[in-house]
Amino acid sequence: MGGSRLLLATLSPGGGALRPERLRSALPPSSGAWSDGFLSLAWTGPPPVTGPSLACVVDGRVDGLDALAQRLGLRPARPEAILAQAWVRLGDALLGELSGEFALILWDGRRGIAARDQLGQRPLVHLERNGTTLIASEARDAIALLP
């Protein structure tokens, strides 16, 4: 997985994350969006892995996913699918398994994580305002959503 994609997410623990359409308004017209009510995502590029209460979106390249999938007994799949399944099984320990050049957001319906590679080669910013957390791969996209 390579290239660059834009990521936006809002998380509101009490529900009421920004509507996906609002997030998409900060991105190019070809962007996609998803929400489960607590977390809303918007992105450019290939769609992330999403389900009723599971989401994984990645910008960049995560190395060693085939070996991780094999070790965990997972079927070969898209990087986002491997990461989502590994997150469910390993939780926070997954982060110690990752290398490459990436920014990612993982959510399992109860908790989530936004992370980037150890060297910070892919940007990832976050803002908190009025009980809502905003995460973006580009600061200008986050700023565009502020009231």
PDB file of C-alpha atoms in Angstrom:
ATOM      1  CA  MET A   1       0.000   0.000   0.000  1.00  0.00           C
ATOM      2  CA  GLY A   2       1.551   3.267  -0.987  1.00  0.00           C
ATOM      3  CA  GLY A   3       0.643   6.724  -2.049  1.00  0.00           C
ATOM      4  CA  SER A   4      -0.923   9.418  -0.033  1.00  0.00           C
ATOM      5  CA  ARG A   5      -4.478   9.704   1.080  1.00  0.00           C
ATOM      6  CA  LEU A   6      -6.233  12.195   3.282  1.00  0.00           C
ATOM      7  CA  LEU A   7      -7.853  11.038   6.505  1.00  0.00           C
ATOM      8  CA  LEU A   8     -10.359  12.831   8.710  1.00  0.00           C
ATOM      9  CA  ALA A   9     -12.122  11.469  11.775  1.00  0.00           C
ATOM     10  CA  THR A  10     -14.184  12.780  14.633  1.00  0.00           C
ATOM     11  CA  LEU A  11     -14.871  10.909  17.826  1.00  0.00           C
ATOM     12  CA  SER A  12     -17.467  11.946  20.346  1.00  0.00           C
ATOM     13  CA  PRO A  13     -17.756   9.574  23.345  1.00  0.00           C
ATOM     14  CA  GLY A  14     -21.303  10.717  24.074  1.00  0.00           C
ATOM     15  CA  GLY A  15     -22.308  10.198  20.456  1.00  0.00           C
ATOM     16  CA  GLY A  16     -22.846  13.040  18.052  1.00  0.00           C
ATOM     17  CA  ALA A  17     -19.598  12.889  16.085  1.00  0.00           C
ATOM     18  CA  LEU A  18     -19.615  15.273  13.137  1.00  0.00           C
ATOM     19  CA  ARG A  19     -21.767  13.940  10.348  1.00  0.00           C
ATOM     20  CA  PRO A  20     -19.823  12.204   7.567  1.00  0.00           C
ATOM     21  CA  GLU A  21     -21.131  14.706   5.033  1.00  0.00           C
ATOM     22  CA  ARG A  22     -19.566  17.524   7.064  1.00  0.00           C
ATOM     23  CA  LEU A  23     -16.216  15.723   7.045  1.00  0.00           C
ATOM     24  CA  ARG A  24     -16.418  15.133   3.305  1.00  0.00           C
ATOM     25  CA  SER A  25     -16.933  18.854   2.772  1.00  0.00           C
ATOM     26  CA  ALA A  26     -13.275  19.400   3.767  1.00  0.00           C
ATOM     27  CA  LEU A  27     -12.001  16.859   1.209  1.00  0.00           C
ATOM     28  CA  PRO A  28     -12.120  16.559  -2.592  1.00  0.00           C
ATOM     29  CA  PRO A  29     -15.487  15.558  -4.140  1.00  0.00           C
ATOM     30  CA  SER A  30     -14.352  11.952  -4.751  1.00  0.00           C
ATOM     31  CA  SER A  31     -13.902  11.249  -1.037  1.00  0.00           C
ATOM     32  CA  GLY A  32     -15.837   8.635   0.908  1.00  0.00           C
ATOM     33  CA  ALA A  33     -17.348   8.679   4.398  1.00  0.00           C
ATOM     34  CA  TRP A  34     -18.608   6.333   7.156  1.00  0.00           C
ATOM     35  CA  SER A  35     -20.036   6.702  10.653  1.00  0.00           C
ATOM     36  CA  ASP A  36     -21.312   4.560  13.511  1.00  0.00           C
ATOM     37  CA  GLY A  37     -22.559   7.575  15.502  1.00  0.00           C
ATOM     38  CA  PHE A  38     -19.530   7.766  17.790  1.00  0.00           C
ATOM     39  CA  LEU A  39     -16.817   7.800  15.133  1.00  0.00           C
ATOM     40  CA  SER A  40     -17.094   9.406  11.719  1.00  0.00           C
ATOM     41  CA  LEU A  41     -14.454   8.903   9.022  1.00  0.00           C
ATOM     42  CA  ALA A  42     -13.807  10.540   5.681  1.00  0.00           C
ATOM     43  CA  TRP A  43     -11.010   9.663   3.269  1.00  0.00           C
ATOM     44  CA  THR A  44      -9.673   9.954  -0.235  1.00  0.00           C
ATOM     45  CA  GLY A  45      -8.438   6.966  -2.205  1.00  0.00           C
ATOM     46  CA  PRO A  46      -9.460   3.326  -1.764  1.00  0.00           C
ATOM     47  CA  PRO A  47     -12.169   2.712   0.827  1.00  0.00           C
ATOM     48  CA  PRO A  48     -11.133   1.599   4.297  1.00  0.00           C
ATOM     49  CA  VAL A  49     -12.376  -1.522   6.016  1.00  0.00           C
ATOM     50  CA  THR A  50     -15.600  -0.703   7.855  1.00  0.00           C
ATOM     51  CA  GLY A  51     -18.354  -2.672   9.503  1.00  0.00           C
ATOM     52  CA  PRO A  52     -21.192  -2.037  11.944  1.00  0.00           C
ATOM     53  CA  SER A  53     -18.672  -1.166  14.671  1.00  0.00           C
ATOM     54  CA  LEU A  54     -15.255  -1.702  13.118  1.00  0.00           C
ATOM     55  CA  ALA A  55     -13.166   0.657  11.043  1.00  0.00           C
ATOM     56  CA  CYS A  56      -9.586   0.823   9.807  1.00  0.00           C
ATOM     57  CA  VAL A  57      -8.140   3.420   7.465  1.00  0.00           C
ATOM     58  CA  VAL A  58      -4.454   3.740   6.585  1.00  0.00           C
ATOM     59  CA  ASP A  59      -2.384   6.357   4.805  1.00  0.00           C
ATOM     60  CA  GLY A  60       0.957   5.004   3.663  1.00  0.00           C
ATOM     61  CA  ARG A  61       2.680   1.644   3.952  1.00  0.00           C
ATOM     62  CA  VAL A  62       2.683  -0.820   6.855  1.00  0.00           C
ATOM     63  CA  ASP A  63       5.471  -3.387   6.498  1.00  0.00           C
ATOM     64  CA  GLY A  64       5.357  -7.031   7.554  1.00  0.00           C
ATOM     65  CA  LEU A  65       1.593  -7.514   7.440  1.00  0.00           C
ATOM     66  CA  ASP A  66       1.786 -10.860   5.616  1.00  0.00           C
ATOM     67  CA  ALA A  67       3.991 -12.265   8.386  1.00  0.00           C
ATOM     68  CA  LEU A  68       1.694 -10.821  11.066  1.00  0.00           C
ATOM     69  CA  ALA A  69      -1.361 -12.346   9.369  1.00  0.00           C
ATOM     70  CA  GLN A  70       0.339 -15.720   9.139  1.00  0.00           C
ATOM     71  CA  ARG A  71       1.416 -15.634  12.801  1.00  0.00           C
ATOM     72  CA  LEU A  72      -2.149 -14.799  13.888  1.00  0.00           C
ATOM     73  CA  GLY A  73      -3.716 -17.361  11.549  1.00  0.00           C
ATOM     74  CA  LEU A  74      -5.483 -14.709   9.468  1.00  0.00           C
ATOM     75  CA  ARG A  75      -6.321 -15.098   5.812  1.00  0.00           C
ATOM     76  CA  PRO A  76      -4.370 -12.968   3.349  1.00  0.00           C
ATOM     77  CA  ALA A  77      -6.296  -9.764   2.788  1.00  0.00           C
ATOM     78  CA  ARG A  78      -6.018  -6.042   2.181  1.00  0.00           C
ATOM     79  CA  PRO A  79      -3.744  -4.292   4.691  1.00  0.00           C
ATOM     80  CA  GLU A  80      -6.699  -2.581   6.387  1.00  0.00           C
ATOM     81  CA  ALA A  81      -8.463  -5.923   6.886  1.00  0.00           C
ATOM     82  CA  ILE A  82      -5.366  -7.515   8.431  1.00  0.00           C
ATOM     83  CA  LEU A  83      -4.877  -4.510  10.717  1.00  0.00           C
ATOM     84  CA  ALA A  84      -8.532  -4.488  11.793  1.00  0.00           C
ATOM     85  CA  GLN A  85      -8.477  -8.197  12.667  1.00  0.00           C
ATOM     86  CA  ALA A  86      -5.106  -7.883  14.416  1.00  0.00           C
ATOM     87  CA  TRP A  87      -6.427  -4.892  16.423  1.00  0.00           C
ATOM     88  CA  VAL A  88      -9.386  -6.948  17.645  1.00  0.00           C
ATOM     89  CA  ARG A  89      -7.043  -9.769  18.720  1.00  0.00           C
ATOM     90  CA  LEU A  90      -4.030  -7.831  20.022  1.00  0.00           C
ATOM     91  CA  GLY A  91      -5.408  -4.472  21.119  1.00  0.00           C
ATOM     92  CA  ASP A  92      -2.689  -1.950  21.974  1.00  0.00           C
ATOM     93  CA  ALA A  93       0.022  -4.605  21.581  1.00  0.00           C
ATOM     94  CA  LEU A  94      -0.535  -4.321  17.823  1.00  0.00           C
ATOM     95  CA  LEU A  95       1.318  -1.009  17.768  1.00  0.00           C
ATOM     96  CA  GLY A  96       4.556  -2.719  18.803  1.00  0.00           C
ATOM     97  CA  GLU A  97       4.232  -4.980  15.762  1.00  0.00           C
ATOM     98  CA  LEU A  98       4.026  -2.192  13.189  1.00  0.00           C
ATOM     99  CA  SER A  99       6.737  -0.633  11.076  1.00  0.00           C
ATOM    100  CA  GLY A 100       6.768   1.309   7.837  1.00  0.00           C
ATOM    101  CA  GLU A 101       5.623   4.780   6.840  1.00  0.00           C
ATOM    102  CA  PHE A 102       2.004   5.239   7.857  1.00  0.00           C
ATOM    103  CA  ALA A 103      -0.765   7.058   9.674  1.00  0.00           C
ATOM    104  CA  LEU A 104      -3.794   5.011  10.706  1.00  0.00           C
ATOM    105  CA  ILE A 105      -7.060   5.057  12.574  1.00  0.00           C
ATOM    106  CA  LEU A 106      -8.511   1.885  14.128  1.00  0.00           C
ATOM    107  CA  TRP A 107     -11.892   1.615  15.862  1.00  0.00           C
ATOM    108  CA  ASP A 108     -13.651  -1.448  17.277  1.00  0.00           C
ATOM    109  CA  GLY A 109     -16.906   0.115  18.429  1.00  0.00           C
ATOM    110  CA  ARG A 110     -15.730   0.613  22.022  1.00  0.00           C
ATOM    111  CA  ARG A 111     -12.333   2.195  21.635  1.00  0.00           C
ATOM    112  CA  GLY A 112      -9.985   3.359  18.984  1.00  0.00           C
ATOM    113  CA  ILE A 113      -6.520   4.548  18.258  1.00  0.00           C
ATOM    114  CA  ALA A 114      -4.897   6.981  15.892  1.00  0.00           C
ATOM    115  CA  ALA A 115      -1.202   6.328  15.325  1.00  0.00           C
ATOM    116  CA  ARG A 116       1.606   7.053  12.958  1.00  0.00           C
ATOM    117  CA  ASP A 117       4.941   5.454  12.211  1.00  0.00           C
ATOM    118  CA  GLN A 118       7.708   5.755  14.787  1.00  0.00           C
ATOM    119  CA  LEU A 119       9.662   8.304  12.763  1.00  0.00           C
ATOM    120  CA  GLY A 120       6.621  10.455  12.085  1.00  0.00           C
ATOM    121  CA  GLN A 121       7.027  10.274   8.319  1.00  0.00           C
ATOM    122  CA  ARG A 122       3.264  10.524   7.785  1.00  0.00           C
ATOM    123  CA  PRO A 123       1.541  13.459   9.475  1.00  0.00           C
ATOM    124  CA  LEU A 124      -1.346  12.987  11.866  1.00  0.00           C
ATOM    125  CA  VAL A 125      -2.796  15.838  13.925  1.00  0.00           C
ATOM    126  CA  HIS A 126      -5.530  15.949  16.518  1.00  0.00           C
ATOM    127  CA  LEU A 127      -7.625  18.662  18.108  1.00  0.00           C
ATOM    128  CA  GLU A 128     -10.099  18.442  20.946  1.00  0.00           C
ATOM    129  CA  ARG A 129     -12.985  20.854  21.189  1.00  0.00           C
ATOM    130  CA  ASN A 130     -16.265  20.689  23.124  1.00  0.00           C
ATOM    131  CA  GLY A 131     -15.907  16.963  23.898  1.00  0.00           C
ATOM    132  CA  THR A 132     -15.177  15.969  20.320  1.00  0.00           C
ATOM    133  CA  THR A 133     -11.783  14.803  19.060  1.00  0.00           C
ATOM    134  CA  LEU A 134     -10.853  15.655  15.480  1.00  0.00           C
ATOM    135  CA  ILE A 135      -8.055  13.689  13.787  1.00  0.00           C
ATOM    136  CA  ALA A 136      -6.603  14.521  10.373  1.00  0.00           C
ATOM    137  CA  SER A 137      -3.662  13.675   8.177  1.00  0.00           C
ATOM    138  CA  GLU A 138      -3.430  17.322   7.153  1.00  0.00           C
ATOM    139  CA  ALA A 139      -3.807  20.227   9.605  1.00  0.00           C
ATOM    140  CA  ARG A 140      -5.570  22.364   6.978  1.00  0.00           C
ATOM    141  CA  ASP A 141      -8.379  19.777   6.742  1.00  0.00           C
ATOM    142  CA  ALA A 142      -8.877  19.806  10.510  1.00  0.00           C
ATOM    143  CA  ILE A 143      -8.883  23.607  10.613  1.00  0.00           C
ATOM    144  CA  ALA A 144     -11.476  23.724   7.815  1.00  0.00           C
ATOM    145  CA  LEU A 145     -13.922  21.886  10.097  1.00  0.00           C
ATOM    146  CA  LEU A 146     -13.616  24.265  13.036  1.00  0.00           C
ATOM    147  CA  PRO A 147     -16.607  26.554  13.615  1.00  0.00           C
TER     148      PRO A 147
END
